[in-house]
């Protein structure tokens, strides 16, 4: 089972049983403002008890409860820019923000925009269609890493003369030469095919960067760890029983992988050890896990799946083990992308919407807003905080309709001192 199953995984069941309508979406073409108590936010009590929500993971409690602080939050949003990456409207497969630049991917091309002005600056990898679709982009120092359909990872650098120049691909030629002669360096990847253990044998689906290391996952079911300084592969782990779709790494180095086998696995390197070991397997989702995100300190993990639910996992004590606390429901189709920024969680779905969730002081969550306007599934999200004081967040969403939308969202809070302490 591969990630392509996410789009219409739940369509048949939703057609057979008529469900209550979701809260009305605000028109993306206009600026919209809503003011209400948190308990009556965009996914209020009506959606909490909808049959659509209850038929997915009924054993997991909902975290969308009435917060004890009962404060009023005003949310306003507007689309500041909307543009197509390519004339043929190829799907937007990845978005990433690095400093003042937005990196947006369509097909095999990576386009760079000025984030503030949404002005196109450059495009790279345009001459290499044979590498296949770029599925993820990561940054380490001055290097840019791109994950490709053909199983390779491109390494790029911005140069003064030639713009974005490809330095090499992973695994590097030197790394291959070091290992190709010894039979022990080969692993069986198919019935009649072997390859070096440092090679991905299928599409690289996601990248994560932490503390000088690059973490890559693939449809070949493996997690590989690369050192950014010398670009050598340090570890290869048979992580799952099916395609691996997502990876997230906390600041302390704990690695989380999400797979089409419906599991999330937790990997850590014990003190004094050179290799990561499996420390936990998180099993609650009923279908493929498509997206993972961590909060700022790594104590909360969010996972999105084809079962239409976002699960919230929290660390128990100081251990690496995560226990499920509950679910965030409201999306009508598969969750395809998650992004955490400050105390906000963004979720993109095959239902063509983006939802903005906020954690309250009592660990409950409210959906502050629903952003609509895309005509196909929302595949990728990125966001940065523009102003801590004013609560202004810039959000970028990319869809399979080939369009990128840039949003300005302002969360006005009645008592800034209260929220500053959260």
CSV table of C-alpha atoms in Angstrom, one decimal:
chain,number,residue,atom,x,y,z
A,1,UNK,CA,0.0,0.0,0.0
A,2,UNK,CA,1.4,3.3,-1.0
A,3,UNK,CA,0.5,6.9,-0.2
A,4,UNK,CA,-1.6,7.2,-3.4
A,5,UNK,CA,-4.4,5.6,-1.4
A,6,UNK,CA,-5.0,8.7,0.7
A,7,UNK,CA,-7.0,10.6,-1.8
A,8,UNK,CA,-10.2,8.6,-1.9
A,9,UNK,CA,-9.7,6.2,1.0
A,10,UNK,CA,-12.9,7.2,2.7
A,11,UNK,CA,-15.0,8.3,-0.2
A,12,UNK,CA,-17.2,5.2,-0.4
A,13,UNK,CA,-18.1,5.1,3.2
A,14,UNK,CA,-19.0,8.9,3.2
A,15,UNK,CA,-21.3,8.4,0.2
A,16,UNK,CA,-23.1,5.5,1.8
A,17,UNK,CA,-24.0,7.3,5.0
A,18,UNK,CA,-25.2,10.9,4.9
A,19,UNK,CA,-23.4,12.9,7.5
A,20,UNK,CA,-24.1,16.4,9.0
A,21,UNK,CA,-22.5,19.2,7.1
A,22,UNK,CA,-19.2,20.6,8.3
A,23,UNK,CA,-19.1,24.2,9.5
A,24,UNK,CA,-19.3,26.7,6.7
A,25,UNK,CA,-16.0,27.5,5.1
A,26,UNK,CA,-15.0,31.1,4.6
A,27,UNK,CA,-14.4,32.2,1.1
A,28,UNK,CA,-10.7,32.3,0.4
A,29,UNK,CA,-11.0,35.2,-2.1
A,30,UNK,CA,-12.0,37.7,0.6
A,31,UNK,CA,-10.6,38.7,4.0
A,32,UNK,CA,-12.8,37.1,6.7
A,33,UNK,CA,-13.1,37.7,10.4
A,34,UNK,CA,-14.7,35.6,13.0
A,35,UNK,CA,-15.1,36.3,16.7
A,36,UNK,CA,-16.5,33.8,19.2
A,37,UNK,CA,-15.7,31.9,22.3
A,38,UNK,CA,-13.2,29.1,21.8
A,39,UNK,CA,-15.9,26.6,22.3
A,40,UNK,CA,-17.8,27.9,19.3
A,41,UNK,CA,-14.8,28.1,16.9
A,42,UNK,CA,-14.8,26.8,13.4
A,43,UNK,CA,-15.2,23.2,14.4
A,44,UNK,CA,-17.6,23.8,17.3
A,45,UNK,CA,-19.7,21.4,19.3
A,46,UNK,CA,-21.8,20.4,16.2
A,47,UNK,CA,-18.8,18.8,14.5
A,48,UNK,CA,-17.6,17.1,17.6
A,49,UNK,CA,-20.6,14.8,17.7
A,50,UNK,CA,-21.0,14.4,14.0
A,51,UNK,CA,-21.3,10.8,12.8
A,52,UNK,CA,-18.4,11.6,10.4
A,53,UNK,CA,-16.1,12.1,13.4
A,54,UNK,CA,-17.4,9.3,15.5
A,55,UNK,CA,-17.0,6.6,12.8
A,56,UNK,CA,-13.2,7.2,12.7
A,57,UNK,CA,-11.3,5.9,15.7
A,58,UNK,CA,-14.3,5.8,18.1
A,59,UNK,CA,-12.1,4.5,20.9
A,60,UNK,CA,-9.9,7.6,20.9
A,61,UNK,CA,-11.5,10.6,22.8
A,62,UNK,CA,-11.8,13.9,21.2
A,63,UNK,CA,-9.6,16.8,22.4
A,64,UNK,CA,-12.0,19.4,21.0
A,65,UNK,CA,-13.5,20.4,24.3
A,66,UNK,CA,-14.6,23.7,25.9
A,67,UNK,CA,-11.5,25.3,27.4
A,68,UNK,CA,-11.7,26.2,31.1
A,69,UNK,CA,-10.4,29.7,30.5
A,70,UNK,CA,-13.5,30.5,28.3
A,71,UNK,CA,-11.8,33.4,26.7
A,72,UNK,CA,-12.6,35.1,23.4
A,73,UNK,CA,-10.3,34.8,20.4
A,74,UNK,CA,-10.7,36.8,17.2
A,75,UNK,CA,-9.3,35.3,14.0
A,76,UNK,CA,-9.0,37.1,10.7
A,77,UNK,CA,-7.4,35.8,7.5
A,78,UNK,CA,-6.8,37.0,4.0
A,79,UNK,CA,-5.2,35.6,0.9
A,80,UNK,CA,-2.2,37.9,0.1
A,81,UNK,CA,-1.1,36.1,-3.0
A,82,UNK,CA,-2.1,33.1,-5.2
A,83,UNK,CA,-0.2,31.8,-8.1
A,84,UNK,CA,0.5,28.7,-10.3
A,85,UNK,CA,4.0,27.3,-10.3
A,86,UNK,CA,3.8,26.0,-13.9
A,87,UNK,CA,1.6,26.7,-16.9
A,88,UNK,CA,0.4,23.1,-17.0
A,89,UNK,CA,-0.8,23.2,-13.4
A,90,UNK,CA,1.2,20.2,-12.2
A,91,UNK,CA,0.6,19.4,-8.6
A,92,UNK,CA,2.5,21.3,-5.9
A,93,UNK,CA,4.2,18.4,-4.0
A,94,UNK,CA,6.3,20.3,-1.5
A,95,UNK,CA,6.7,23.7,0.2
A,96,UNK,CA,9.5,24.8,2.5
A,97,UNK,CA,10.6,28.1,4.0
A,98,UNK,CA,14.2,29.0,4.7
A,99,UNK,CA,14.9,32.5,5.9
A,100,UNK,CA,13.2,35.0,3.6
A,101,UNK,CA,12.7,32.5,0.8
A,102,UNK,CA,9.9,30.1,-0.1
A,103,UNK,CA,10.9,26.9,-1.9
A,104,UNK,CA,8.0,25.5,-3.9
A,105,UNK,CA,8.1,22.2,-5.9
A,106,UNK,CA,6.1,21.2,-8.9
A,107,UNK,CA,7.1,18.1,-10.7
A,108,UNK,CA,10.9,17.9,-10.8
A,109,UNK,CA,11.4,21.7,-10.6
A,110,UNK,CA,12.1,23.7,-7.5
A,111,UNK,CA,11.1,27.3,-7.6
A,112,UNK,CA,12.4,30.0,-5.2
A,113,UNK,CA,10.3,33.0,-4.2
A,114,UNK,CA,10.8,36.0,-2.1
A,115,UNK,CA,8.6,35.1,0.8
A,116,UNK,CA,7.5,38.6,1.6
A,117,UNK,CA,6.7,39.7,-1.9
A,118,UNK,CA,5.9,36.3,-3.4
A,119,UNK,CA,8.1,37.3,-6.3
A,120,UNK,CA,9.8,34.5,-8.4
A,121,UNK,CA,13.6,34.6,-8.1
A,122,UNK,CA,15.0,31.4,-9.5
A,123,UNK,CA,14.3,27.8,-10.5
A,124,UNK,CA,16.6,24.8,-10.3
A,125,UNK,CA,16.6,21.1,-11.2
A,126,UNK,CA,14.7,22.2,-14.3
A,127,UNK,CA,17.1,20.3,-16.6
A,128,UNK,CA,16.8,16.9,-14.9
A,129,UNK,CA,13.3,15.5,-15.4
A,130,UNK,CA,14.6,11.9,-15.2
A,131,UNK,CA,15.1,12.2,-11.4
A,132,UNK,CA,11.3,12.2,-11.1
A,133,UNK,CA,9.1,14.3,-8.8
A,134,UNK,CA,10.8,16.1,-5.9
A,135,UNK,CA,8.9,15.1,-2.8
A,136,UNK,CA,10.7,17.0,0.0
A,137,UNK,CA,13.2,19.8,0.6
A,138,UNK,CA,15.5,20.2,3.6
A,139,UNK,CA,18.2,22.7,4.7
A,140,UNK,CA,21.5,22.2,6.6
A,141,UNK,CA,23.9,25.2,6.7
A,142,UNK,CA,24.4,26.4,3.1
A,143,UNK,CA,23.4,23.0,1.6
A,144,UNK,CA,19.9,22.3,0.2
A,145,UNK,CA,18.7,18.7,0.0
A,146,UNK,CA,16.0,17.4,-2.3
A,147,UNK,CA,14.3,14.0,-2.2
A,148,UNK,CA,13.4,12.5,-5.5
A,149,UNK,CA,11.1,9.8,-7.0
A,150,UNK,CA,14.1,7.9,-8.4
A,151,UNK,CA,15.4,7.2,-4.9
A,152,UNK,CA,18.2,9.8,-4.9
A,153,UNK,CA,18.8,12.8,-2.7
A,154,UNK,CA,20.1,15.9,-4.5
A,155,UNK,CA,22.6,18.2,-2.8
A,156,UNK,CA,22.6,21.8,-3.9
A,157,UNK,CA,24.3,25.1,-3.0
A,158,UNK,CA,23.7,28.7,-4.0
A,159,UNK,CA,26.8,30.0,-5.8
A,160,UNK,CA,27.6,33.6,-6.8
A,161,UNK,CA,28.2,32.8,-10.5
A,162,UNK,CA,25.9,29.9,-11.4
A,163,UNK,CA,23.0,30.3,-9.0
A,164,UNK,CA,21.8,27.0,-7.5
A,165,UNK,CA,24.4,24.4,-8.4
A,166,UNK,CA,24.1,20.7,-7.7
A,167,UNK,CA,27.1,19.5,-5.7
A,168,UNK,CA,26.3,15.8,-5.8
A,169,UNK,CA,23.6,13.2,-5.1
A,170,UNK,CA,23.3,10.8,-2.2
A,171,UNK,CA,24.8,8.3,-1.9
A,172,UNK,CA,27.9,10.0,-3.3
A,173,UNK,CA,30.2,8.3,-5.7
A,174,UNK,CA,33.0,8.1,-3.1
A,175,UNK,CA,30.6,6.4,-0.6
A,176,UNK,CA,29.7,3.8,-3.3
A,177,UNK,CA,33.3,3.1,-4.2
A,178,UNK,CA,34.1,2.5,-0.5
A,179,UNK,CA,31.6,-0.2,-0.3
A,180,UNK,CA,30.8,-1.8,-3.7
A,181,UNK,CA,33.5,-4.5,-3.6
A,182,UNK,CA,32.3,-6.2,-0.4
A,183,UNK,CA,29.3,-8.6,-0.6
A,184,UNK,CA,28.3,-7.8,3.0
A,185,UNK,CA,27.4,-4.2,1.9
A,186,UNK,CA,24.6,-5.5,-0.3
A,187,UNK,CA,21.0,-6.1,0.8
A,188,UNK,CA,18.1,-7.9,-1.0
A,189,UNK,CA,15.5,-5.3,-2.1
A,190,UNK,CA,13.5,-7.5,-4.5
A,191,UNK,CA,13.4,-11.1,-5.5
A,192,UNK,CA,16.2,-10.9,-8.0
A,193,UNK,CA,17.7,-7.5,-7.1
A,194,UNK,CA,20.3,-6.4,-4.6
A,195,UNK,CA,21.7,-3.0,-3.9
A,196,UNK,CA,24.1,-1.3,-1.5
A,197,UNK,CA,22.6,-0.7,1.9
A,198,UNK,CA,23.4,3.0,1.5
A,199,UNK,CA,21.0,3.3,-1.5
A,200,UNK,CA,17.3,3.9,-1.4
A,201,UNK,CA,15.6,1.3,-3.6
A,202,UNK,CA,12.4,3.4,-4.2
A,203,UNK,CA,11.1,6.9,-4.0
A,204,UNK,CA,12.4,9.1,-1.1
A,205,UNK,CA,9.2,10.5,0.4
A,206,UNK,CA,10.4,12.8,3.1
A,207,UNK,CA,13.4,14.5,4.7
A,208,UNK,CA,14.1,15.9,8.1
A,209,UNK,CA,17.2,17.8,9.3
A,210,UNK,CA,18.5,17.9,12.9
A,211,UNK,CA,21.9,18.8,14.4
A,212,UNK,CA,24.0,18.2,11.3
A,213,UNK,CA,22.2,15.0,10.2
A,214,UNK,CA,19.8,14.3,7.4
A,215,UNK,CA,17.0,11.7,7.9
A,216,UNK,CA,15.4,10.2,4.8
A,217,UNK,CA,12.5,7.8,4.5
A,218,UNK,CA,11.3,5.9,1.5
A,219,UNK,CA,8.8,3.6,-0.1
A,220,UNK,CA,11.5,1.0,0.3
A,221,UNK,CA,10.4,0.8,4.0
A,222,UNK,CA,13.7,2.2,5.3
A,223,UNK,CA,15.0,5.1,7.3
A,224,UNK,CA,18.5,6.3,6.4
A,225,UNK,CA,20.7,8.8,8.4
A,226,UNK,CA,23.3,10.9,6.6
A,227,UNK,CA,26.0,13.2,8.0
A,228,UNK,CA,25.7,16.6,6.4
A,229,UNK,CA,29.4,17.5,6.8
A,230,UNK,CA,30.8,14.7,4.6
A,231,UNK,CA,27.6,13.5,3.0
A,232,UNK,CA,28.1,9.9,4.1
A,233,UNK,CA,25.4,7.5,5.0
A,234,UNK,CA,25.8,6.5,8.7
A,235,UNK,CA,22.8,4.2,9.2
A,236,UNK,CA,20.1,2.3,7.3
A,237,UNK,CA,17.2,0.9,9.3
A,238,UNK,CA,14.4,-1.4,8.1
A,239,UNK,CA,11.8,0.8,9.7
A,240,UNK,CA,8.4,-0.5,8.7
A,241,UNK,CA,6.5,-3.3,6.9
A,242,UNK,CA,5.2,-0.9,4.2
A,243,UNK,CA,6.1,2.4,2.5
A,244,UNK,CA,7.3,5.1,4.9
A,245,UNK,CA,5.6,8.4,4.2
A,246,UNK,CA,6.7,10.8,6.9
A,247,UNK,CA,9.6,11.5,9.3
A,248,UNK,CA,10.0,14.0,12.2
A,249,UNK,CA,13.0,14.5,14.5
A,250,UNK,CA,12.9,16.2,17.9
A,251,UNK,CA,15.6,18.5,19.2
A,252,UNK,CA,17.0,15.7,21.4
A,253,UNK,CA,17.5,13.4,18.3
A,254,UNK,CA,14.4,11.1,18.8
A,255,UNK,CA,13.2,10.1,15.4
A,256,UNK,CA,9.5,9.4,14.5
A,257,UNK,CA,8.5,7.6,11.3
A,258,UNK,CA,5.0,7.1,9.9
A,259,UNK,CA,4.1,4.4,7.4
A,260,UNK,CA,1.4,3.0,5.2
A,261,UNK,CA,1.4,0.0,7.6
A,262,UNK,CA,-0.6,2.3,9.9
A,263,UNK,CA,2.1,2.5,12.5
A,264,UNK,CA,4.4,5.2,13.9
A,265,UNK,CA,7.7,4.0,15.2
A,266,UNK,CA,10.0,5.8,17.6
A,267,UNK,CA,13.8,5.5,17.2
A,268,UNK,CA,16.5,6.7,19.6
A,269,UNK,CA,20.2,6.3,20.1
A,270,UNK,CA,21.1,5.0,23.6
A,271,UNK,CA,23.9,6.6,25.4
A,272,UNK,CA,27.2,5.3,24.2
A,273,UNK,CA,25.7,3.6,21.2
A,274,UNK,CA,26.5,4.3,17.5
A,275,UNK,CA,23.1,3.2,16.2
A,276,UNK,CA,19.5,4.0,16.6
A,277,UNK,CA,17.2,1.4,18.1
A,278,UNK,CA,13.4,1.0,18.2
A,279,UNK,CA,12.0,2.2,21.5
A,280,UNK,CA,8.3,2.3,20.8
A,281,UNK,CA,5.6,1.5,18.2
A,282,UNK,CA,2.5,3.7,18.3
A,283,UNK,CA,-0.6,2.0,17.0
A,284,UNK,CA,-3.9,3.7,16.9
A,285,UNK,CA,-4.5,4.8,13.3
A,286,UNK,CA,-6.7,2.6,11.1
A,287,UNK,CA,-5.1,3.5,7.8
A,288,UNK,CA,-1.9,4.9,6.3
A,289,UNK,CA,0.0,7.5,8.3
A,290,UNK,CA,0.7,10.4,5.8
A,291,UNK,CA,2.1,13.2,8.0
A,292,UNK,CA,3.9,13.9,11.2
A,293,UNK,CA,4.7,17.1,13.1
A,294,UNK,CA,6.3,17.9,16.5
A,295,UNK,CA,5.7,20.9,18.8
A,296,UNK,CA,8.6,23.2,19.5
A,297,UNK,CA,10.0,21.3,22.5
A,298,UNK,CA,9.3,17.8,21.1
A,299,UNK,CA,6.9,16.8,23.9
A,300,UNK,CA,3.8,16.5,21.6
A,301,UNK,CA,3.6,14.6,18.4
A,302,UNK,CA,0.8,15.1,15.8
A,303,UNK,CA,0.0,12.4,13.2
A,304,UNK,CA,-2.3,12.6,10.3
A,305,UNK,CA,-3.8,9.7,8.4
A,306,UNK,CA,-6.2,8.5,5.7
A,307,UNK,CA,-8.7,7.8,8.5
A,308,UNK,CA,-9.4,11.6,8.6
A,309,UNK,CA,-8.2,12.0,12.2
A,310,UNK,CA,-5.2,13.9,13.6
A,311,UNK,CA,-3.9,12.0,16.7
A,312,UNK,CA,-2.2,13.9,19.5
A,313,UNK,CA,0.5,12.0,21.3
A,314,UNK,CA,2.2,13.3,24.4
A,315,UNK,CA,5.4,12.2,26.1
A,316,UNK,CA,5.1,10.4,29.4
A,317,UNK,CA,7.5,11.8,32.0
A,318,UNK,CA,11.0,12.1,30.5
A,319,UNK,CA,10.9,8.9,28.4
A,320,UNK,CA,10.8,8.6,24.6
A,321,UNK,CA,7.5,6.8,24.8
A,322,UNK,CA,4.5,8.7,23.6
A,323,UNK,CA,0.9,7.9,24.6
A,324,UNK,CA,-2.1,9.0,22.7
A,325,UNK,CA,-4.1,11.8,24.4
A,326,UNK,CA,-6.9,12.1,21.8
A,327,UNK,CA,-8.0,13.0,18.3
A,328,UNK,CA,-8.7,16.2,16.4
A,329,UNK,CA,-11.6,15.7,14.0
A,330,UNK,CA,-13.3,17.8,11.4
A,331,UNK,CA,-11.6,17.0,8.1
A,332,UNK,CA,-13.8,15.1,5.7
A,333,UNK,CA,-11.1,13.2,3.9
A,334,UNK,CA,-7.5,12.1,4.4
A,335,UNK,CA,-5.0,14.2,6.3
A,336,UNK,CA,-2.1,14.9,3.9
A,337,UNK,CA,0.1,17.5,5.6
A,338,UNK,CA,0.8,18.9,9.1
A,339,UNK,CA,2.8,21.9,10.3
A,340,UNK,CA,3.4,23.2,13.8
A,341,UNK,CA,4.2,26.8,14.4
A,342,UNK,CA,4.3,28.2,18.0
A,343,UNK,CA,1.0,27.1,19.6
A,344,UNK,CA,-0.8,26.6,16.3
A,345,UNK,CA,-1.1,23.3,14.3
A,346,UNK,CA,-2.0,23.5,10.6
A,347,UNK,CA,-3.5,20.6,8.8
A,348,UNK,CA,-4.0,20.1,5.1
A,349,UNK,CA,-6.4,17.6,3.7
A,350,UNK,CA,-7.8,15.9,0.6
A,351,UNK,CA,-11.0,17.7,1.4
A,352,UNK,CA,-9.2,20.8,-0.1
A,353,UNK,CA,-9.1,22.8,3.2
A,354,UNK,CA,-6.6,23.9,5.7
A,355,UNK,CA,-7.5,24.0,9.4
A,356,UNK,CA,-5.9,26.0,12.1
A,357,UNK,CA,-5.8,24.4,15.5
A,358,UNK,CA,-4.8,26.0,18.8
A,359,UNK,CA,-3.9,24.3,22.1
A,360,UNK,CA,-5.6,25.8,25.2
A,361,UNK,CA,-4.2,26.1,28.7
A,362,UNK,CA,-6.0,22.8,29.7
A,363,UNK,CA,-4.5,20.9,26.8
A,364,UNK,CA,-7.7,20.9,24.8
A,365,UNK,CA,-7.7,22.1,21.2
A,366,UNK,CA,-9.9,24.4,19.2
A,367,UNK,CA,-10.2,24.8,15.4
A,368,UNK,CA,-9.8,28.6,15.1
A,369,UNK,CA,-10.4,28.8,11.4
A,370,UNK,CA,-11.0,26.8,8.2
A,371,UNK,CA,-9.2,28.1,5.1
A,372,UNK,CA,-10.8,27.1,1.8
A,373,UNK,CA,-10.2,28.0,-1.8
A,374,UNK,CA,-8.1,25.2,-3.3
A,375,UNK,CA,-9.9,23.0,-5.9
A,376,UNK,CA,-7.9,19.9,-5.2
A,377,UNK,CA,-6.2,18.2,-2.1
A,378,UNK,CA,-3.8,20.3,0.0
A,379,UNK,CA,-0.6,18.4,-0.1
A,380,UNK,CA,1.9,20.7,1.6
A,381,UNK,CA,2.0,23.5,4.2
A,382,UNK,CA,4.6,26.0,5.6
A,383,UNK,CA,4.3,28.8,8.0
A,384,UNK,CA,6.3,31.4,10.0
A,385,UNK,CA,5.4,33.9,12.7
A,386,UNK,CA,5.5,37.4,11.5
A,387,UNK,CA,4.7,39.1,14.8
A,388,UNK,CA,4.6,37.5,18.3
A,389,UNK,CA,3.0,40.5,19.8
A,390,UNK,CA,0.2,40.9,17.2
A,391,UNK,CA,-0.3,37.2,16.6
A,392,UNK,CA,0.3,37.4,12.9
A,393,UNK,CA,1.2,34.2,11.1
A,394,UNK,CA,2.1,33.8,7.4
A,395,UNK,CA,0.8,30.5,6.0
A,396,UNK,CA,1.6,29.0,2.6
A,397,UNK,CA,-0.5,26.1,1.2
A,398,UNK,CA,0.3,24.0,-1.9
A,399,UNK,CA,-2.3,21.9,-3.6
A,400,UNK,CA,-2.6,19.2,-6.3
A,401,UNK,CA,-4.4,21.9,-8.3
A,402,UNK,CA,-1.0,23.3,-9.0
A,403,UNK,CA,-1.7,26.5,-7.0
A,404,UNK,CA,0.2,28.1,-4.1
A,405,UNK,CA,-1.8,30.3,-1.8
A,406,UNK,CA,-0.2,32.7,0.7
A,407,UNK,CA,-2.3,33.6,3.7
A,408,UNK,CA,-2.0,36.2,6.5
A,409,UNK,CA,-3.7,35.0,9.7
A,410,UNK,CA,-4.1,37.2,12.7
A,411,UNK,CA,-5.1,35.8,16.1
A,412,UNK,CA,-6.2,38.6,18.4
A,413,UNK,CA,-6.1,37.6,22.1
A,414,UNK,CA,-7.9,39.5,24.8
A,415,UNK,CA,-5.0,39.2,27.4
A,416,UNK,CA,-1.6,39.0,25.7
A,417,UNK,CA,0.1,38.4,29.1
A,418,UNK,CA,-2.0,35.3,29.6
A,419,UNK,CA,-1.0,33.8,26.3
A,420,UNK,CA,2.6,34.8,26.6
A,421,UNK,CA,2.8,32.5,29.6
A,422,UNK,CA,1.4,29.5,27.8
